[in-house]
mmCIF file of C-alpha atoms in Angstrom:
data_model
loop_
_atom_site.group_PDB
_atom_site.id
_atom_site.type_symbol
_atom_site.label_atom_id
_atom_site.label_comp_id
_atom_site.label_asym_id
_atom_site.label_seq_id
_atom_site.Cartn_x
_atom_site.Cartn_y
_atom_site.Cartn_z
ATOM 1 C CA MET A 1420 80.990 106.052 91.610
ATOM 2 C CA ALA A 1421 81.107 109.773 91.509
ATOM 3 C CA GLN A 1422 83.785 110.913 94.450
ATOM 4 C CA SER A 1423 83.786 114.472 95.973
ATOM 5 C CA LEU A 1424 87.037 116.014 96.819
ATOM 6 C CA SER A 1425 85.630 115.402 100.743
ATOM 7 C CA SER A 1426 85.300 112.117 100.407
ATOM 8 C CA PHE A 1427 88.667 111.510 98.982
ATOM 9 C CA ALA A 1428 90.183 113.726 101.796
ATOM 10 C CA ASP A 1429 88.236 111.450 104.339
ATOM 11 C CA LEU A 1430 89.572 108.329 102.429
ATOM 12 C CA ILE A 1431 93.128 109.467 102.425
ATOM 13 C CA ARG A 1432 93.034 110.827 106.343
ATOM 14 C CA SER A 1433 92.128 107.159 107.126
ATOM 15 C CA VAL A 1434 95.220 105.784 105.859
ATOM 16 C CA GLU A 1435 97.634 104.803 108.566
ATOM 17 C CA ARG A 1436 100.747 103.738 106.647
ATOM 18 C CA SER A 1437 100.725 104.540 102.789
ATOM 19 C CA ALA A 1438 99.242 105.887 99.728
ATOM 20 C CA VAL A 1439 100.524 105.541 96.547
ATOM 21 C CA HIS A 1440 99.116 106.550 93.062
ATOM 22 C CA LEU A 1441 100.050 105.483 89.665
ATOM 23 C CA GLU A 1442 99.372 107.708 86.805
ATOM 24 C CA THR A 1443 99.593 106.589 83.080
ATOM 25 C CA ARG A 1444 98.333 109.262 80.863
ATOM 26 C CA ASP A 1445 100.037 111.874 78.942
ATOM 27 C CA VAL A 1446 96.954 114.058 79.006
ATOM 28 C CA TYR A 1447 94.270 114.849 81.610
ATOM 29 C CA ALA A 1448 91.523 117.335 81.140
ATOM 30 C CA ILE A 1449 90.385 118.229 84.642
ATOM 31 C CA SER A 1450 88.400 121.352 85.131
ATOM 32 C CA ASN A 1451 89.985 122.991 87.972
ATOM 33 C CA GLU A 1452 93.374 122.781 86.290
ATOM 34 C CA ASP A 1453 91.962 124.512 83.042
ATOM 35 C CA GLU A 1454 92.813 128.062 84.377
ATOM 36 C CA GLY A 1455 96.163 127.017 85.679
ATOM 37 C CA PHE A 1456 97.291 125.177 82.335
ATOM 38 C CA ALA A 1457 96.072 128.218 80.202
ATOM 39 C CA ALA A 1458 98.210 130.434 82.336
ATOM 40 C CA TRP A 1459 101.256 128.231 82.109
ATOM 41 C CA LYS A 1460 100.601 128.283 78.511
ATOM 42 C CA ARG A 1461 101.089 131.853 78.554
ATOM 43 C CA GLY A 1462 104.382 131.595 80.362
ATOM 44 C CA HIS A 1463 103.101 131.809 83.954
ATOM 45 C CA ARG A 1464 105.337 129.651 86.464
ATOM 46 C CA LEU A 1465 104.620 129.154 89.983
ATOM 47 C CA ASP A 1466 107.159 130.776 92.137
ATOM 48 C CA PRO A 1467 108.842 128.219 94.818
ATOM 49 C CA GLU A 1468 109.488 131.204 96.989
ATOM 50 C CA ASP A 1469 105.660 132.080 97.015
ATOM 51 C CA GLN A 1470 103.943 129.342 99.006
ATOM 52 C CA GLU A 1471 100.524 130.769 99.447
ATOM 53 C CA SER A 1472 100.075 131.107 95.610
ATOM 54 C CA TRP A 1473 100.160 127.228 95.343
ATOM 55 C CA TRP A 1474 97.446 124.920 94.862
ATOM 56 C CA ARG A 1475 96.305 124.849 98.746
ATOM 57 C CA PRO A 1476 93.423 122.066 99.407
ATOM 58 C CA TRP A 1477 95.487 119.310 97.746
ATOM 59 C CA LEU A 1478 98.751 120.548 99.447
ATOM 60 C CA ASP A 1479 97.249 121.193 102.947
ATOM 61 C CA LEU A 1480 95.841 117.735 102.603
ATOM 62 C CA VAL A 1481 99.203 115.979 101.787
ATOM 63 C CA GLN A 1482 100.990 118.091 104.638
ATOM 64 C CA GLU A 1483 98.321 116.792 107.216
ATOM 65 C CA VAL A 1484 98.644 113.154 106.260
ATOM 66 C CA THR A 1485 102.545 113.039 105.854
ATOM 67 C CA ALA A 1486 102.776 114.727 109.523
ATOM 68 C CA LYS A 1487 100.861 111.766 111.049
ATOM 69 C CA GLY A 1488 103.872 109.634 109.161
ATOM 70 C CA VAL A 1489 101.932 108.347 106.349
ATOM 71 C CA VAL A 1490 103.976 108.015 103.294
ATOM 72 C CA ILE A 1491 102.857 109.538 99.960
ATOM 73 C CA ARG A 1492 104.230 108.185 96.947
ATOM 74 C CA ARG A 1493 103.375 109.264 93.117
ATOM 75 C CA ALA A 1494 104.594 107.579 90.139
ATOM 76 C CA ARG A 1495 103.992 108.843 86.674
ATOM 77 C CA ILE A 1496 104.612 106.973 83.368
ATOM 78 C CA VAL A 1497 105.084 109.113 80.832
ATOM 79 C CA GLY A 1498 105.812 109.733 76.851
ATOM 80 C CA GLU A 1499 108.983 111.045 75.577
ATOM 81 C CA PRO A 1500 108.744 113.987 74.353
ATOM 82 C CA PRO A 1501 106.423 114.897 77.021
ATOM 83 C CA SER A 1502 103.007 116.266 76.112
ATOM 84 C CA GLU A 1503 102.334 119.917 76.978
ATOM 85 C CA TYR A 1504 100.118 118.800 79.693
ATOM 86 C CA ILE A 1505 103.001 116.629 81.006
ATOM 87 C CA ARG A 1506 105.211 119.460 81.008
ATOM 88 C CA TYR A 1507 102.975 121.509 82.856
ATOM 89 C CA GLU A 1508 102.281 118.941 85.289
ATOM 90 C CA HIS A 1509 106.509 118.615 85.745
ATOM 91 C CA SER A 1510 106.623 122.779 86.152
ATOM 92 C CA PHE A 1511 104.582 122.664 89.534
ATOM 93 C CA THR A 1512 105.523 118.935 90.990
ATOM 94 C CA PHE A 1513 108.048 120.688 92.995
ATOM 95 C CA THR A 1514 104.997 121.903 95.235
ATOM 96 C CA ASN A 1515 103.800 118.410 95.572
ATOM 97 C CA VAL A 1516 107.221 117.612 96.859
ATOM 98 C CA ALA A 1517 107.454 120.486 99.172
ATOM 99 C CA ALA A 1518 103.962 119.050 100.910
ATOM 100 C CA GLY A 1519 105.712 115.912 101.581
ATOM 101 C CA GLU A 1520 105.041 113.393 98.536
ATOM 102 C CA GLU A 1521 107.682 111.656 96.897
ATOM 103 C CA ILE A 1522 107.423 111.751 93.005
ATOM 104 C CA ARG A 1523 109.110 109.873 90.486
ATOM 105 C CA TRP A 1524 108.734 109.687 86.753
ATOM 106 C CA LEU A 1525 109.073 106.769 84.051
ATOM 107 C CA PRO A 1526 109.479 107.281 80.498
ATOM 108 C CA ARG A 1527 107.065 104.804 78.886
ATOM 109 C CA ARG A 1528 109.481 103.205 76.700
ATOM 110 C CA GLN A 1529 110.921 101.729 79.997
ATOM 111 C CA ALA A 1530 107.604 100.521 81.238
ATOM 112 C CA SER A 1531 107.146 98.126 78.374
ATOM 113 C CA ASP A 1532 108.239 95.008 80.341
ATOM 114 C CA LEU A 1533 105.995 95.709 83.289
ATOM 115 C CA ALA A 1534 102.498 94.273 83.695
ATOM 116 C CA LEU A 1535 100.097 97.284 84.781
ATOM 117 C CA PRO A 1536 96.411 97.873 85.625
ATOM 118 C CA GLY A 1537 94.548 99.553 82.655
ATOM 119 C CA ASN A 1538 93.586 102.664 84.781
ATOM 120 C CA ASP A 1539 95.106 105.121 87.007
ATOM 121 C CA PHE A 1540 94.967 104.212 90.751
ATOM 122 C CA TRP A 1541 95.268 105.044 94.537
ATOM 123 C CA LEU A 1542 96.442 101.953 96.508
ATOM 124 C CA PHE A 1543 95.573 102.918 100.602
ATOM 125 C CA ASP A 1544 97.566 100.881 103.086
ATOM 126 C CA ASP A 1545 97.912 97.902 100.827
ATOM 127 C CA ARG A 1546 94.006 97.275 101.311
ATOM 128 C CA ILE A 1547 91.919 99.219 98.995
ATOM 129 C CA VAL A 1548 92.488 100.134 95.424
ATOM 130 C CA GLN A 1549 90.632 103.245 93.738
ATOM 131 C CA PHE A 1550 90.643 103.251 90.098
ATOM 132 C CA ASN A 1551 90.202 106.645 88.428
ATOM 133 C CA VAL A 1552 88.622 106.114 85.066
ATOM 134 C CA PHE A 1553 89.440 108.786 82.532
ATOM 135 C CA ASP A 1554 87.879 108.913 78.660
ATOM 136 C CA GLY A 1555 89.753 108.900 75.625
ATOM 137 C CA ASP A 1556 90.144 112.814 75.925
ATOM 138 C CA GLY A 1557 91.240 112.623 79.648
ATOM 139 C CA ARG A 1558 88.072 113.564 81.231
ATOM 140 C CA TRP A 1559 87.243 111.932 84.422
ATOM 141 C CA VAL A 1560 84.506 109.533 84.062
ATOM 142 C CA ASN A 1561 84.266 107.804 87.214
ATOM 143 C CA THR A 1562 86.000 106.037 90.213
ATOM 144 C CA ASP A 1563 85.762 102.269 91.047
ATOM 145 C CA GLN A 1564 86.977 100.710 94.628
ATOM 146 C CA THR A 1565 87.763 97.267 95.335
ATOM 147 C CA ASP A 1566 89.527 95.477 98.135
ATOM 148 C CA ALA A 1567 89.814 92.044 96.422
ATOM 149 C CA PRO A 1568 92.893 90.702 97.271
ATOM 150 C CA ALA A 1569 94.322 89.618 93.859
ATOM 151 C CA VAL A 1570 93.323 93.458 92.508
ATOM 152 C CA VAL A 1571 95.098 94.796 95.478
ATOM 153 C CA GLN A 1572 98.549 92.666 94.825
ATOM 154 C CA LEU A 1573 98.308 93.375 91.061
ATOM 155 C CA CYS A 1574 98.495 97.240 91.859
ATOM 156 C CA SER A 1575 100.768 96.831 94.647
ATOM 157 C CA THR A 1576 103.363 94.733 92.435
ATOM 158 C CA ALA A 1577 102.562 96.975 89.560
ATOM 159 C CA PHE A 1578 103.203 100.260 91.449
ATOM 160 C CA ASN A 1579 106.835 98.841 93.055
ATOM 161 C CA ALA A 1580 107.968 97.616 89.732
ATOM 162 C CA VAL A 1581 107.340 101.433 88.358
ATOM 163 C CA TRP A 1582 108.787 102.914 91.384
ATOM 164 C CA GLU A 1583 112.033 100.758 90.939
ATOM 165 C CA LYS A 1584 112.449 101.972 87.508
ATOM 166 C CA ALA A 1585 111.503 105.478 87.717
ATOM 167 C CA ILE A 1586 113.591 108.766 87.982
ATOM 168 C CA PRO A 1587 112.949 110.802 91.386
ATOM 169 C CA HIS A 1588 111.492 114.033 90.501
ATOM 170 C CA ASP A 1589 114.359 116.177 91.214
ATOM 171 C CA LYS A 1590 116.464 114.396 88.615
ATOM 172 C CA TYR A 1591 113.918 114.177 85.948
ATOM 173 C CA VAL A 1592 114.515 116.964 83.348
ATOM 174 C CA ILE A 1593 111.952 117.917 80.696
#
């Protein structure tokens, strides 16, 4: 299923309690990040004091949803030493935190004893799972959604297991 940013925004706006996101890849090839990633490679870093320069559409949405009392948590399972992309992602994660997301990092070697779904996912209010499927190079392929109770339970259990072991963003040093 193809999903537009506006349809995803509508979905996350419909959340009443929680939205959790598990990321498991060390590289993402997201076209709207190409310019920022290239600038980061040249030495550019976001200024924590200049909030207007941050990626606004997502951060505005997070602020809107968390202001309603929704908890948004993101856990990232990462290889160590981290890939160049993960170092880039870590460098601006403070913006997600400032917008209201809670973010933790789990070194991949500490995830070996966890049962995990095969794809990244969002879980909305413990009732809808949205899998984000990527190809081997990290390019988004499609989105699959399900409300099948067994899949919802698998993803909820997996996320919570990762979350419990993971390191809060402000304590995870790259």
